[in-house]
Every structure is written in C-alpha cells, then in structure tokens.
C-alpha cells in the first residue's frame, strides 16, 4: 500500500513550498486560534461572574419557575396517583388562567414593550454583549489573515474536492489550472475553526465558551425570534395551562403489587389484570405459599426471575 | 486507580515521542530522496511500522487515562442506596402539606 | 402491564458522564490517527478508510476494555458504543491529517 500511495505523491508534487511559510504562517495561525479560544473562554468566565451578582426580585423568579413546575407535572405525572395528579392539574391551570403567578397582574393583557421595561432591557443587553464578545475575535482574526496572509498558496489538502470550492479556497491566487487541493490561508483558518472545537473540549472541559459554532447557531435562533428576552409570561402561562389540560395520566404504580410478586417468582406473570375478587384471592394464596416455602426455594425462584 | 492513570500518562508520552520520531524520520528520508533526485517510491517499512505502533501505544494509554464507564440503569443505582434513604419512616411523614389548601381551592 | 417511564429507568447523570468519557477517548484518538495518516502520506479515499479502520479499532478497545463486552450496562442502546462520537472526531482527524501531511510531505 505504501508503494501505491507514494507514487501518487510523486506525480502531484508539482509545487515546492518554502519552509518559511510553514514556520511563519501555518503554525502561527494555529497557535493564535488556540490561544484566542482559551482567552475567550476565560473572559466569559470572568464576565459570567459579574452578571450573576445581579439580583432578581422574588416575583420575577416565581414567574419563570412556576413554568418549570408545570413542566415537571407533565413529565413525571405518571409517578403520582390519579387524585394527586388531578389536584395539581386543576390548581395549576386555574392559577395560570387567573394570572396568580405573574409579576404585575395588572399588565396581563398589554403587550410588553421591551424599551420601557427596565429589567427586560438589561437582559437583552447582557445577551447581546455576550454575543458580540464572541463574534468579534472571529472577525478580527479573519480580517488579520486576509490582510497579511493572502496571495499565496499555503498547503495541500490530502483529499480531493470539486471545482466549485476553488473560488472559495484559493482566494488570493487566481490561477485557473491549479489543483483545488492547493489552498490559501483562509481555508486553513476554516479548517482550524472546525477542527479545534473538539480540542477545546479536551483542553477546557465541557461547556467551554471557545466554541464558535454554538454561538452561530444561537445567533441564528435569536434573529428568528426577535421578541427574545423580555418574554410575555402571561402567554407562556396560558400555553402551559393548555398543555397541562391535554396531558393524559396513567399511574405507573397501578399494578405494582403484580409486578413485585411476579419479579420474586411468587406469581406467574399475567398479561390481563384480574377482577378485584380474584386478585385478592390470588394474593392470599400466594402469600400463604410464600411463607411456607423454604429459603432455598425462594432463592431459586428469585434468581430465575431476577435475570432481566 | 491512580497508578493506572499515571502509567497511562507515561505511556502517552512514549507514544507521542514515537510518533514524533517517525514523523521526523519520514521528513528526513523524503528530503534525502529529493536531494538525490530519486522519486519517493518506497518508504522504509520500519517507519511505517513505527507509526502504527505509536498509534497502538497511544490507544492503550488513552484507555488507561480515561475514567471508567458508569452503569446507567436505575436498578444498579438503587442497589447502592440504603433502605433509610428510600423508604421514609412513618414517623416523619407530614400530612399537613399544601395539598390541603390546593384541594380546598379546587373544590 | 404498565411499563416504566424512560426517565426513571436510567440515571441521566451517568449517561452524560459516559458520553463525556467516550468523547474524550474519541477526540484524542482522532488527533493521533490524523497525525499518523499525515505522516504515512495517505491521500484521498485511503485517508478516510484509515479513519474508519482506526475508529473501529477504538470502538473495539472501548467495547472490550471499558465496557467489558457488556455495552448494554453503560449505554441506552448497546450498539451506540460503535457509533457514538465518530462524526465529531472526523473534523479534528482532517485537521491533523492536513497539518502533518503538509509539514512532512509537502514542504521542503
């Protein structure tokens, strides 16, 4: 295999590059991108520490947390018996509709104006500040690379690409005949951008802010929904109450006696739930059997049915 | 456990050195061939083998350094809990909780 | 017979931790195998085939050494151990492949 591979090397080695390019462009760009990523992460940690000291009022926190309560009821409602579930459901839907948990119940039907609400403004500025702090280093580095390192071929890509990429990857060098595999420094920047993400996860642990991709997706989401930060909680509450009304409920512990007994081998697994009288009779019968059987027998049954 | 982790790190450094050595050997060999104006048709088999061995050494070292996988079934988690954590004694059961007020509000 | 809710069947923190471990192993291995591919001078399809082979090798190591041949204990779907994190590693593989190929084979 090494023979085949290296013969393709020989035919395509048509360009000889100065090692100075490697020393002064290839490695520095990579080093700069790694360092800037680490720097961004540390700065985000610093900034994040500052923002968390702002205190929110009790009513504002209650507004958002009560939505989580509704979501918890929807997700885990099957763990509690039907009566408890119905109690909570009715109470919460009534509270949502009457606006009991809103910060200022008087403004229930007005549309929220982000300019006048001071706390909403603060939240929006926070988010925008973070986004800008992320995007700026990327654009600065791209400008720096375009300014200083354009007009020459940097490296050969080991894999072939179609001709469409030629204009994008060979920005400064307009030669119509050259292989698409010879690329300029801008494409090396893009390659680094994608490739260093997992290295950052290695170096900085999870949830690091050196990731360019996450903010780009977050940016695109924010432009899609312009009423971002000062959310209209009344609408959210109403939506949550509708969701709650639609949730079905089936108690998971309904036949727990069945399941427990059949797991320990005291009772065959039945697909159909018996009628109440047979249920009680069967239970008594099995209970009598259980107490009279020897411990060996119990152990054997447990082992038989315990393997899942 | 930490013995395995430090042994893994040591192996990692050995693997890295091996990889670096094979990279440098390849570079030197290619420079020699280009200087002598011979077409680089054959790479000495030792360099290829050294490269592959470094991958294997590195793989073993990473497996040693990475932590263990944790079992995810709730069943296994529950075997570690004592009965006191799971089954609360009726002594400390409260019946004076907010369900009372909720029920009266609803009905 | 009622079935248990998925959320209460698995401990989610352990799942997240396992994914983190697997991602660590895979990204480190991608960097190393990418460098090796660059050193060996692989181009085109051979490079991607090499990535496939080494990620299979990595999965085999994880399956045997970490999961002790019982992946169902550690992952929701036992087959996940062969595919989890492979695509994420591809980008860093390509980066290191290009870097080492450029340094060793292209430059004088």
Coordinates of C-alpha atoms in Angstrom, one line a residue:
Chain A
X1 CA 0.0 0.0 0.0
X2 CA 2.8 2.4 0.7
X3 CA 4.0 1.9 -2.9
X4 CA 0.7 3.0 -4.4
X5 CA 0.3 5.9 -2.1
X6 CA 3.7 7.4 -2.7
X7 CA 3.5 7.1 -6.4
X8 CA 0.5 9.5 -6.4
X9 CA 2.7 11.7 -4.3
X10 CA 5.4 11.8 -6.9
X11 CA 3.0 12.9 -9.8
X12 CA 1.3 15.5 -7.8
X13 CA 4.3 17.1 -6.1
X14 CA 4.4 19.8 -8.7
X15 CA 4.8 22.7 -6.3
X16 CA 7.6 23.3 -3.9
X17 CA 6.8 25.5 -1.0
X18 CA 9.3 27.5 1.1
X19 CA 9.6 26.1 4.6
X20 CA 9.5 29.7 5.8
X21 CA 5.8 29.7 5.0
X22 CA 5.4 26.7 7.3
X23 CA 7.2 28.4 10.1
X24 CA 5.7 31.8 9.9
X25 CA 2.1 31.1 8.7
X26 CA 0.9 27.6 9.2
X27 CA 2.0 27.1 12.8
X28 CA 1.3 30.7 14.0
X29 CA -2.3 30.7 12.7
X30 CA -3.0 27.5 14.6
X31 CA -1.3 28.7 17.7
X32 CA -3.2 32.1 17.6
X33 CA -6.5 30.4 17.2
X34 CA -5.9 28.0 20.1
X35 CA -4.8 30.9 22.3
X36 CA -7.7 33.2 21.3
X37 CA -10.1 30.4 22.0
X38 CA -8.7 29.8 25.5
X39 CA -8.7 33.6 26.1
X40 CA -12.4 33.8 25.1
X41 CA -13.3 31.1 27.5
X42 CA -11.5 32.7 30.4
X43 CA -13.1 36.1 29.6
X44 CA -16.5 34.5 29.5
X45 CA -15.9 33.1 32.9
X46 CA -14.9 36.5 34.2
X47 CA -17.9 38.2 32.6
X48 CA -20.3 35.5 33.8
X49 CA -19.1 36.0 37.3
X50 CA -20.1 39.7 37.1
X51 CA -23.5 39.1 35.7
X52 CA -24.6 36.6 38.3
X53 CA -24.4 39.1 41.2
X54 CA -27.5 40.9 39.8
X55 CA -30.4 40.1 42.0
X56 CA -33.8 39.5 40.5
X57 CA -37.0 40.1 42.5
X58 CA -38.9 37.2 44.1
X59 CA -41.9 37.7 41.9
X60 CA -39.8 37.7 38.7
X61 CA -38.2 34.4 39.7
X62 CA -41.5 32.9 40.7
X63 CA -42.9 33.8 37.3
X64 CA -40.4 31.7 35.4
X65 CA -40.1 28.9 38.0
X66 CA -43.8 28.2 38.0
X67 CA -43.5 27.2 34.4
X68 CA -41.0 24.6 35.4
X69 CA -43.4 23.3 37.9
X70 CA -46.0 22.8 35.2
X71 CA -43.4 21.0 33.0
X72 CA -42.4 18.7 35.9
X73 CA -46.0 17.8 36.4
X74 CA -46.4 16.9 32.8
X75 CA -43.2 14.8 32.6
X76 CA -43.5 13.0 35.9
X77 CA -47.2 13.0 36.4
X78 CA -47.4 9.2 36.0
X79 CA -45.5 8.7 39.2
X80 CA -48.3 10.0 41.4
X81 CA -51.8 8.6 41.9
X82 CA -54.6 10.0 39.8
X83 CA -56.2 12.0 42.6
X84 CA -53.0 13.9 43.4
X85 CA -52.3 14.5 39.7
X86 CA -55.8 15.9 39.2
X87 CA -55.5 18.1 42.2
X88 CA -52.3 19.6 41.0
X89 CA -53.5 19.9 37.4
X90 CA -56.7 21.8 38.4
X91 CA -54.9 24.1 40.8
X92 CA -52.2 25.0 38.3
X93 CA -54.5 25.5 35.3
X94 CA -56.7 27.8 37.4
X95 CA -53.7 29.7 38.6
X96 CA -52.3 30.2 35.1
X97 CA -55.5 31.4 33.8
X98 CA -56.2 33.9 36.5
X99 CA -52.6 35.1 36.4
X100 CA -51.8 34.4 40.0
X101 CA -48.1 34.0 39.5
X102 CA -47.5 37.0 37.2
X103 CA -45.1 39.7 38.3
X104 CA -47.6 42.5 37.9
X105 CA -51.1 41.1 37.3
X106 CA -52.4 44.5 36.1
X107 CA -50.4 44.3 32.8
X108 CA -51.9 41.0 31.9
X109 CA -53.4 41.9 28.6
X110 CA -51.0 44.6 27.5
X111 CA -48.2 43.7 25.1
X112 CA -44.8 44.0 26.6
X113 CA -42.7 46.8 25.3
X114 CA -39.0 46.0 25.7
X115 CA -37.9 49.6 25.6
X116 CA -39.8 50.7 28.7
X117 CA -39.4 47.6 30.8
X118 CA -36.0 48.3 32.5
X119 CA -35.3 44.7 33.5
X120 CA -36.1 43.4 30.1
X121 CA -33.6 45.9 28.6
X122 CA -30.9 44.7 31.0
X123 CA -31.4 41.1 30.0
X124 CA -31.3 42.0 26.3
X125 CA -28.1 43.9 26.7
X126 CA -26.5 41.1 28.6
X127 CA -27.2 38.6 25.8
X128 CA -26.1 41.0 23.1
X129 CA -22.9 41.8 25.0
X130 CA -22.0 38.1 25.2
X131 CA -22.8 37.5 21.5
X132 CA -20.7 40.4 20.4
X133 CA -17.8 39.4 22.6
X134 CA -17.9 36.1 20.8
X135 CA -18.2 37.2 17.3
X136 CA -15.5 40.0 17.4
X137 CA -12.4 37.8 17.8
X138 CA -13.5 35.6 14.9
X139 CA -14.0 38.6 12.6
X140 CA -10.8 40.2 13.8
X141 CA -8.8 37.0 13.1
X142 CA -10.4 36.6 9.7
X143 CA -9.5 40.2 8.8
X144 CA -6.0 39.7 10.0
X145 CA -5.5 36.6 8.0
X146 CA -7.0 38.2 4.9
X147 CA -4.7 41.3 5.3
X148 CA -1.4 39.6 6.0
X149 CA -1.6 36.1 4.6
X150 CA -3.3 36.4 1.3
X151 CA -2.0 35.9 -2.2
X152 CA -0.1 32.7 -1.8
X153 CA -0.7 29.0 -1.5
X154 CA -0.3 27.6 1.9
X155 CA -0.9 23.9 2.0
X156 CA -2.0 21.0 0.0
X157 CA -5.2 19.2 1.2
X158 CA -4.8 15.5 1.2
X159 CA -8.3 14.9 -0.1
X160 CA -9.8 15.9 -3.4
X161 CA -12.5 18.5 -3.7
X162 CA -14.8 19.5 -6.6
X163 CA -14.1 22.6 -8.7
X164 CA -16.8 24.6 -7.0
X165 CA -14.7 25.1 -4.0
X166 CA -11.8 26.5 -6.0
X167 CA -13.0 30.1 -5.8
X168 CA -13.6 29.9 -2.1
X169 CA -10.4 28.1 -1.1
X170 CA -8.0 29.8 -3.4
X171 CA -9.0 33.4 -2.6
X172 CA -5.9 35.3 -3.4
X173 CA -4.4 33.2 -6.1
X174 CA -6.2 33.4 -9.4
X175 CA -4.7 30.5 -11.4
X176 CA -7.3 28.6 -13.4
X177 CA -5.3 25.4 -13.8
X178 CA -4.1 24.7 -10.4
X179 CA -5.4 21.7 -8.4
X180 CA -8.2 22.5 -5.9
X181 CA -6.1 20.8 -3.3
X182 CA -3.6 23.7 -3.1
X183 CA -5.4 26.1 -0.9
X184 CA -4.8 29.6 0.6
X185 CA -4.6 30.6 4.3
X186 CA -8.2 31.4 4.6
X187 CA -9.2 27.8 4.1
X188 CA -6.6 26.8 6.7
X189 CA -8.4 29.2 9.1
X190 CA -11.8 27.5 8.3
X191 CA -10.2 24.0 8.8
X192 CA -8.9 25.1 12.1
X193 CA -12.2 26.6 13.1
X194 CA -14.0 23.3 12.7
X195 CA -11.2 21.0 13.8
X196 CA -10.2 22.8 17.0
X197 CA -13.6 22.5 18.6
X198 CA -13.1 19.1 20.0
X199 CA -9.5 20.0 21.0
X200 CA -11.1 22.8 23.1
X201 CA -13.4 20.4 24.7
X202 CA -10.4 18.3 25.6
X203 CA -8.4 21.2 27.0
X204 CA -11.0 23.2 28.7
X205 CA -13.6 20.7 29.8
X206 CA -17.3 20.7 28.8
X207 CA -19.3 23.8 28.3
X208 CA -16.4 26.0 27.2
X209 CA -17.1 29.3 25.5
X210 CA -14.3 28.9 23.0
X211 CA -16.7 27.2 20.6
X212 CA -17.6 29.3 17.6
X213 CA -20.3 27.1 16.3
X214 CA -22.6 27.2 19.2
X215 CA -22.9 31.0 19.2
X216 CA -23.5 31.0 15.5
X217 CA -26.5 28.7 16.0
X218 CA -27.6 30.7 18.9
X219 CA -27.4 33.9 16.8
X220 CA -29.5 32.4 14.0
X221 CA -32.1 31.4 16.6
X222 CA -32.2 34.8 18.1
X223 CA -32.7 36.6 14.8
X224 CA -35.6 34.2 14.1
X225 CA -37.5 35.2 17.3
X226 CA -37.0 39.0 17.8
X227 CA -39.0 39.1 21.0
X228 CA -36.2 37.3 22.8
X229 CA -35.6 38.4 26.3
X230 CA -38.5 40.3 27.8
X231 CA -40.8 37.4 27.4
X232 CA -44.5 37.6 27.7
X233 CA -45.1 35.4 30.7
X234 CA -48.9 35.6 30.5
X235 CA -48.9 34.0 27.1
X236 CA -46.5 31.4 28.3
X237 CA -48.6 30.6 31.3
X238 CA -51.7 30.2 29.1
X239 CA -49.8 27.9 26.8
X240 CA -48.6 25.9 29.7
X241 CA -52.2 25.6 31.1
X242 CA -53.4 24.3 27.7
X243 CA -50.6 21.7 27.7
X244 CA -51.5 20.6 31.1
X245 CA -55.1 20.1 30.2
X246 CA -54.1 17.9 27.4
X247 CA -51.8 15.6 29.4
X248 CA -53.1 12.1 29.9
X249 CA -52.4 10.3 33.1
X250 CA -51.9 6.6 33.8
X251 CA -50.4 5.7 37.1
X252 CA -47.3 3.7 36.7
X253 CA -47.7 2.0 40.1
X254 CA -51.2 0.8 39.3
X255 CA -50.2 -2.8 39.2
X256 CA -47.1 -2.6 41.3
X257 CA -48.2 -5.5 43.6
X258 CA -48.5 -7.7 40.5
X259 CA -45.0 -6.7 39.2
X260 CA -43.3 -7.1 42.6
X261 CA -44.8 -10.5 43.2
X262 CA -44.0 -11.8 39.7
X263 CA -40.5 -10.5 39.9
X264 CA -39.8 -12.6 43.0
X265 CA -41.4 -15.6 41.4
X266 CA -44.4 -15.8 43.7
X267 CA -46.8 -15.4 40.9
X268 CA -46.8 -16.1 37.2
X269 CA -46.7 -13.0 35.0
X270 CA -50.2 -12.3 33.8
X271 CA -51.0 -10.1 30.9
X272 CA -54.5 -9.3 32.0
X273 CA -55.3 -7.7 35.3
X274 CA -57.7 -9.8 37.3
X275 CA -61.0 -8.7 38.6
X276 CA -60.8 -7.4 42.2
X277 CA -62.1 -10.6 43.9
X278 CA -59.8 -13.0 42.1
X279 CA -56.9 -10.5 42.7
X280 CA -57.4 -10.7 46.5
X281 CA -57.8 -14.4 46.5
X282 CA -54.7 -15.0 44.4
X283 CA -52.7 -12.7 46.6
X284 CA -53.8 -14.6 49.8
X285 CA -53.0 -17.9 48.1
X286 CA -49.5 -16.7 47.1
X287 CA -48.8 -15.1 50.5
X288 CA -49.5 -18.5 52.2
X289 CA -47.3 -20.3 49.7
X290 CA -44.6 -17.7 50.2
X291 CA -44.4 -18.1 54.0
X292 CA -44.3 -21.9 53.9
X293 CA -41.7 -22.3 51.2
X294 CA -38.1 -22.9 52.3
X295 CA -35.4 -20.3 51.8
X296 CA -33.7 -22.3 49.1
X297 CA -36.8 -22.4 47.1
X298 CA -37.2 -18.7 47.5
X299 CA -33.7 -18.1 46.4
X300 CA -34.0 -20.3 43.3
X301 CA -37.2 -18.5 42.2
X302 CA -35.7 -15.1 42.8
X303 CA -32.6 -16.0 40.7
X304 CA -34.8 -17.4 37.9
X305 CA -36.9 -14.3 37.6
X306 CA -34.4 -11.8 38.6
X307 CA -32.3 -12.1 35.4
X308 CA -33.5 -9.3 33.1
Chain B
X1 CA -6.6 3.6 40.1
X2 CA -4.1 6.5 40.1
X3 CA -1.3 4.0 39.3
X4 CA -3.1 3.1 36.1
X5 CA -3.7 6.7 35.3
X6 CA 0.0 7.8 35.8
X7 CA 1.1 4.7 33.9
X8 CA -1.2 5.7 31.2
X9 CA 0.2 9.2 31.0
X10 CA 3.7 7.9 30.9
X11 CA 2.7 5.6 28.0
X12 CA 1.1 8.5 26.4
X13 CA 4.4 10.4 26.4
X14 CA 6.2 7.4 25.0
X15 CA 3.6 7.1 22.2
X16 CA 3.9 10.8 21.4
X17 CA 7.7 10.5 21.2
X18 CA 7.4 7.5 18.9
X19 CA 5.0 9.4 16.7
X20 CA 7.3 12.4 16.6
X21 CA 10.3 10.2 15.8
X22 CA 8.5 8.5 12.9
X23 CA 7.4 11.9 11.6
X24 CA 10.9 13.2 11.7
X25 CA 12.3 10.1 10.1
X26 CA 9.8 10.4 7.2
X27 CA 10.7 14.0 6.7
X28 CA 14.4 13.2 6.7
X29 CA 14.0 10.3 4.3
X30 CA 12.0 12.4 1.9
X31 CA 14.5 15.2 2.0
X32 CA 17.2 12.8 1.2
X33 CA 15.3 11.3 -1.7
X34 CA 14.5 14.8 -3.1
X35 CA 18.1 15.8 -2.7
X36 CA 19.3 12.7 -4.6
X37 CA 16.5 13.3 -7.1
X38 CA 15.0 9.9 -6.7
X39 CA 11.3 9.6 -6.9
X40 CA 10.0 8.7 -3.4
X41 CA 8.6 5.3 -4.4
X42 CA 9.3 3.4 -1.3
X43 CA 9.1 4.3 2.3
X44 CA 11.2 2.2 4.6
X45 CA 9.0 -0.3 6.2
X46 CA 10.4 0.5 9.7
X47 CA 9.0 4.0 9.6
X48 CA 5.5 2.7 8.7
X49 CA 5.6 0.1 11.4
X50 CA 6.9 2.6 13.9
X51 CA 4.0 4.9 13.1
X52 CA 1.4 2.2 13.5
X53 CA 3.0 1.0 16.8
X54 CA 2.8 4.6 18.1
X55 CA -0.9 4.6 17.4
X56 CA -1.4 1.4 19.4
X57 CA 0.7 2.6 22.3
X58 CA -1.3 5.8 22.3
X59 CA -4.6 4.0 22.2
X60 CA -3.7 1.9 25.2
X61 CA -2.5 4.9 27.1
X62 CA -5.8 6.8 26.4
X63 CA -7.8 3.9 27.5
X64 CA -5.8 3.9 30.7
X65 CA -6.1 7.6 31.4
X66 CA -9.8 7.9 30.6
X67 CA -12.1 7.2 33.6
X68 CA -14.3 4.2 33.9
X69 CA -17.8 4.0 32.4
X70 CA -20.6 4.2 34.9
X71 CA -23.6 1.9 34.8
X72 CA -26.7 3.7 33.8
X73 CA -29.6 1.6 34.9
X74 CA -31.6 2.9 37.8
X75 CA -31.7 -0.6 39.1
X76 CA -28.0 -0.7 39.7
X77 CA -28.1 2.8 41.3
X78 CA -30.8 1.6 43.7
X79 CA -28.7 -1.3 44.9
X80 CA -26.3 1.2 46.4
X81 CA -29.0 3.0 48.4
X82 CA -29.9 2.0 51.9
X83 CA -33.4 1.4 52.9
X84 CA -33.3 4.5 55.0
X85 CA -32.8 6.8 52.1
X86 CA -35.6 5.2 50.1
X87 CA -38.3 4.2 52.5
X88 CA -39.0 7.1 54.8
X89 CA -40.2 6.1 58.3
X90 CA -43.9 6.9 59.0
X91 CA -42.6 9.0 62.0
X92 CA -41.5 11.9 59.8
X93 CA -44.3 11.8 57.3
X94 CA -46.2 15.1 57.3
X95 CA -49.8 15.3 56.4
X96 CA -50.1 19.0 56.9
X97 CA -48.7 19.9 53.4
X98 CA -50.1 22.3 50.8
X99 CA -52.3 19.7 49.2
X100 CA -54.9 20.6 51.8
X101 CA -55.0 24.2 50.5
X102 CA -55.0 23.1 46.9
X103 CA -57.8 20.7 47.4
X104 CA -59.9 23.3 49.1
X105 CA -59.2 25.8 46.4
X106 CA -60.3 23.4 43.7
X107 CA -63.5 22.0 45.2
Chain C
X1 CA -48.8 -4.4 32.5
X2 CA -47.7 -0.8 32.7
X3 CA -44.1 0.0 31.6
X4 CA -41.8 2.3 33.4
X5 CA -41.2 5.8 32.1
X6 CA -37.9 6.2 30.3
X7 CA -36.8 9.0 32.6
X8 CA -37.0 6.9 35.7
X9 CA -35.3 3.9 34.1
X10 CA -31.9 5.5 33.6
X11 CA -29.8 7.7 35.7
X12 CA -29.2 10.7 33.4
X13 CA -26.0 12.0 35.1
X14 CA -24.3 8.7 34.4
X15 CA -25.4 8.7 30.8
X16 CA -23.9 12.2 30.4
X17 CA -20.7 11.2 32.1
X18 CA -20.3 8.2 29.9
X19 CA -20.8 10.3 26.8
X20 CA -18.1 12.7 28.1
X21 CA -15.6 9.8 28.6
X22 CA -16.3 8.4 25.1
X23 CA -15.9 11.9 23.5
X24 CA -12.6 12.3 25.3
X25 CA -11.3 9.0 24.0
X26 CA -12.5 9.6 20.5
X27 CA -11.2 13.1 20.1
X28 CA -7.8 12.2 21.4
X29 CA -7.6 9.2 19.1
X30 CA -8.8 11.3 16.1
X31 CA -6.0 13.7 16.7
X32 CA -3.4 11.0 16.9
X33 CA -4.6 8.9 14.0
X34 CA -4.9 12.1 11.9
X35 CA -1.3 12.8 12.6
X36 CA -0.4 9.3 11.7
X37 CA -2.3 9.5 8.4
X38 CA -0.4 12.6 7.5
X39 CA 2.9 11.0 8.3
X40 CA 2.2 7.9 6.3
X41 CA 1.2 10.1 3.4
X42 CA -2.3 8.8 2.8
X43 CA -4.4 10.8 0.3
X44 CA -8.0 10.8 -0.8
X45 CA -10.0 7.8 -0.1
X46 CA -7.2 6.0 1.7
X47 CA -7.3 8.6 4.4
X48 CA -11.0 8.2 5.1
X49 CA -10.7 4.4 5.0
X50 CA -7.9 4.7 7.6
X51 CA -10.2 6.8 9.7
X52 CA -12.9 4.2 9.5
X53 CA -10.5 1.4 10.4
X54 CA -9.0 3.3 13.4
X55 CA -12.3 4.3 14.7
X56 CA -13.4 0.7 14.6
X57 CA -10.3 -0.2 16.4
X58 CA -11.0 2.5 19.0
X59 CA -14.6 1.2 19.4
X60 CA -13.3 -2.3 19.8
X61 CA -11.0 -1.1 22.6
X62 CA -13.8 0.8 24.3
X63 CA -16.1 -2.2 24.0
X64 CA -13.6 -4.7 25.4
X65 CA -11.6 -2.7 28.0
X66 CA -14.1 -0.1 29.2
X67 CA -17.5 -1.8 28.8
X68 CA -16.2 -5.3 29.4
X69 CA -18.1 -6.6 26.5
X70 CA -21.5 -5.6 28.1
X71 CA -22.3 -2.3 26.4
X72 CA -26.0 -2.6 27.5
X73 CA -25.0 -1.7 31.0
X74 CA -23.4 1.6 30.1
X75 CA -25.4 2.8 27.1
X76 CA -29.0 3.0 26.3
X77 CA -28.5 1.2 23.0
X78 CA -25.7 -1.4 23.1
X79 CA -24.7 -0.6 19.5
X80 CA -24.1 3.0 20.5
X81 CA -20.6 2.1 21.6
X82 CA -19.6 1.6 18.0
X83 CA -21.0 4.9 16.6
X84 CA -21.0 7.4 19.4
X85 CA -18.8 10.4 18.7
X86 CA -17.4 9.2 15.4
X87 CA -18.6 12.1 13.4
X88 CA -17.3 14.7 15.9
X89 CA -13.9 13.2 15.6
X90 CA -13.9 13.5 11.9
X91 CA -13.1 17.2 11.8
X92 CA -10.1 17.0 14.1
X93 CA -8.9 14.0 12.2
X94 CA -9.0 16.0 8.9
X95 CA -7.3 19.0 10.6
X96 CA -4.3 16.9 11.9
X97 CA -4.1 14.9 8.7
X98 CA -3.8 18.1 6.7
X99 CA -1.3 19.6 9.2
X100 CA 1.1 16.6 9.3
X101 CA 0.8 15.9 5.6
X102 CA 1.7 19.4 4.9
X103 CA 4.6 19.5 7.3
X104 CA 6.1 16.2 6.4
X105 CA 5.4 15.6 2.7
X106 CA 4.8 19.0 1.1
X107 CA 7.4 21.2 2.5
X108 CA 11.0 21.1 1.5

